[in-house]
Amino acid sequence: MVEFHKAKQGINLFGYEGVWSILPIEYKNGSPKEGKEDEAQLCIQALCLEEMFQTDILEGYLYYGQNRRRTQVVFTPELRKLVKEYCIEMHDLFSRGYTPKVKPNSKCKSCSLSNICIPKLQKSVSVSQYIKKYMKQEIEKHI
């Protein structure tokens, strides 16, 4: 979710008077994690918003459903660097046409993509076969 707040410095929003700041918020079902993956996800969303609106976004929030609290995330140079490293790695994997193997674990239960999970399919079907089958089904829906 993205909140826009009236501010002294910020961006102009079409159809709205004044100047606005941008505050990205990521909602999570569970509780805070030990790693940086949630912060990195929020930061990449902020980087996209910065590019779209040509502005700087200094912070955002993670909202965890389990404790019903917002946790502030400051987009530090270190977090931005980590996100950029993740992006470089992702682009490298994509350019090589390589899909890393993933082992299903307990986190899979709360994943929003569990119904189209590639790791489960790797046991029986290759990723390319799955994509071809999925695309064929989508095309057939529209014929």
Short mmCIF file of C-alpha atoms in Angstrom, two decimals:
data_model
loop_
_atom_site.label_atom_id
_atom_site.label_comp_id
_atom_site.label_asym_id
_atom_site.label_seq_id
_atom_site.Cartn_x
_atom_site.Cartn_y
_atom_site.Cartn_z
CA MET A 1 0.00 0.00 0.00
CA VAL A 2 1.12 3.57 -0.56
CA GLU A 3 0.03 6.45 1.63
CA PHE A 4 0.35 10.07 0.55
CA HIS A 5 0.68 12.67 3.31
CA LYS A 6 0.53 16.45 3.00
CA ALA A 7 4.03 17.78 3.50
CA LYS A 8 6.20 20.87 3.23
CA GLN A 9 8.42 19.13 0.68
CA GLY A 10 7.48 16.37 -1.70
CA ILE A 11 5.62 15.81 -4.93
CA ASN A 12 2.58 17.24 -6.67
CA LEU A 13 -0.29 14.81 -7.20
CA PHE A 14 -2.53 15.35 -10.21
CA GLY A 15 -5.96 16.43 -9.04
CA TYR A 16 -4.84 17.31 -5.51
CA GLU A 17 -3.65 20.64 -4.16
CA GLY A 18 -0.49 20.97 -2.16
CA VAL A 19 2.65 18.93 -1.83
CA TRP A 20 2.71 15.31 -0.73
CA SER A 21 5.19 12.83 0.72
CA ILE A 22 5.10 9.15 -0.21
CA LEU A 23 5.01 6.42 2.43
CA PRO A 24 5.15 2.79 1.25
CA ILE A 25 3.68 0.16 3.58
CA GLU A 26 3.94 -3.60 3.16
CA TYR A 27 1.39 -5.77 4.94
CA LYS A 28 2.52 -9.19 6.18
CA ASN A 29 0.36 -11.93 7.68
CA GLY A 30 2.87 -13.23 10.21
CA SER A 31 5.46 -11.75 12.50
CA PRO A 32 8.78 -9.97 11.92
CA LYS A 33 11.52 -12.17 10.46
CA GLU A 34 15.12 -12.42 11.58
CA GLY A 35 16.50 -11.75 8.08
CA LYS A 36 16.33 -8.66 5.90
CA GLU A 37 13.96 -10.03 3.25
CA ASP A 38 10.92 -7.98 4.34
CA GLU A 39 12.95 -4.77 4.59
CA ALA A 40 14.50 -5.48 1.17
CA GLN A 41 11.06 -6.03 -0.39
CA LEU A 42 9.80 -2.73 1.01
CA CYS A 43 12.97 -0.93 -0.09
CA ILE A 44 12.67 -2.15 -3.70
CA GLN A 45 9.08 -0.90 -3.71
CA ALA A 46 10.34 2.48 -2.50
CA LEU A 47 13.03 2.53 -5.22
CA CYS A 48 10.33 1.94 -7.84
CA LEU A 49 8.21 4.74 -6.38
CA GLU A 50 11.24 7.05 -6.31
CA GLU A 51 11.80 6.41 -10.00
CA MET A 52 8.11 6.83 -10.86
CA PHE A 53 7.71 10.09 -8.95
CA GLN A 54 11.28 11.43 -9.28
CA THR A 55 11.66 11.91 -5.54
CA ASP A 56 13.48 10.49 -2.54
CA ILE A 57 11.70 8.27 -0.03
CA LEU A 58 13.50 7.99 3.29
CA GLU A 59 11.34 5.45 5.10
CA GLY A 60 8.43 3.05 4.94
CA TYR A 61 6.63 0.65 7.23
CA LEU A 62 6.09 -3.07 7.56
CA TYR A 63 2.76 -4.01 9.13
CA TYR A 64 2.69 -7.47 10.69
CA GLY A 65 -0.73 -9.04 11.19
CA GLN A 66 0.36 -11.16 14.11
CA ASN A 67 1.28 -8.26 16.40
CA ARG A 68 -0.84 -5.65 14.56
CA ARG A 69 1.97 -3.10 14.60
CA ARG A 70 3.77 -1.02 12.04
CA THR A 71 7.53 -1.34 12.12
CA GLN A 72 9.50 1.58 10.68
CA VAL A 73 12.09 0.77 8.03
CA VAL A 74 14.64 3.46 7.21
CA PHE A 75 16.01 3.12 3.68
CA THR A 76 19.67 3.42 4.64
CA PRO A 77 22.49 3.38 2.09
CA GLU A 78 23.34 -0.14 3.33
CA LEU A 79 19.79 -1.44 2.72
CA ARG A 80 19.69 0.20 -0.71
CA LYS A 81 23.04 -1.41 -1.55
CA LEU A 82 21.73 -4.83 -0.47
CA VAL A 83 18.66 -4.43 -2.68
CA LYS A 84 20.78 -3.40 -5.64
CA GLU A 85 22.98 -6.47 -5.11
CA TYR A 86 19.85 -8.66 -5.10
CA CYS A 87 18.70 -7.03 -8.34
CA ILE A 88 22.07 -7.58 -10.02
CA GLU A 89 22.00 -11.23 -8.96
CA MET A 90 18.42 -11.63 -10.26
CA HIS A 91 19.31 -10.06 -13.63
CA ASP A 92 22.35 -12.32 -13.87
CA LEU A 93 20.22 -15.43 -13.25
CA PHE A 94 17.66 -14.23 -15.78
CA SER A 95 20.25 -13.50 -18.47
CA ARG A 96 21.71 -16.99 -18.00
CA GLY A 97 18.23 -18.52 -18.14
CA TYR A 98 18.85 -20.20 -14.80
CA THR A 99 16.15 -20.87 -12.22
CA PRO A 100 17.66 -21.72 -8.82
CA LYS A 101 16.35 -24.85 -7.13
CA VAL A 102 14.28 -24.17 -4.01
CA LYS A 103 13.43 -26.62 -1.27
CA PRO A 104 9.85 -26.30 -0.02
CA ASN A 105 9.65 -25.57 3.71
CA SER A 106 7.20 -24.38 6.38
CA LYS A 107 7.19 -20.83 4.95
CA CYS A 108 5.49 -22.17 1.81
CA LYS A 109 2.14 -22.41 3.65
CA SER A 110 1.79 -18.63 3.89
CA CYS A 111 3.14 -17.83 0.41
CA SER A 112 0.75 -15.95 -1.87
CA LEU A 113 2.12 -17.94 -4.84
CA SER A 114 1.60 -21.40 -3.36
CA ASN A 115 -1.03 -22.28 -5.98
CA ILE A 116 1.48 -21.84 -8.80
CA CYS A 117 4.53 -23.03 -6.91
CA ILE A 118 7.50 -23.89 -9.10
CA PRO A 119 9.45 -25.83 -6.39
CA LYS A 120 6.61 -28.36 -6.08
CA LEU A 121 6.54 -28.76 -9.83
CA GLN A 122 10.28 -29.36 -10.12
CA LYS A 123 9.72 -32.85 -8.74
CA SER A 124 7.53 -33.87 -11.67
CA VAL A 125 7.74 -31.28 -14.47
CA SER A 126 10.46 -28.95 -15.71
CA VAL A 127 9.84 -25.22 -15.37
CA SER A 128 9.80 -24.76 -19.15
CA GLN A 129 7.20 -27.55 -19.51
CA TYR A 130 5.08 -25.94 -16.80
CA ILE A 131 5.23 -22.51 -18.45
CA LYS A 132 4.31 -23.95 -21.85
CA LYS A 133 1.35 -25.81 -20.32
CA TYR A 134 0.22 -22.72 -18.39
CA MET A 135 0.49 -20.47 -21.45
CA LYS A 136 -1.47 -22.98 -23.55
CA GLN A 137 -4.25 -22.99 -20.93
CA GLU A 138 -4.34 -19.17 -20.89
CA ILE A 139 -4.53 -18.99 -24.69
CA GLU A 140 -7.32 -21.58 -24.76
CA LYS A 141 -9.31 -19.53 -22.22
CA HIS A 142 -9.36 -16.58 -24.63
CA ILE A 143 -10.22 -18.48 -27.81
#
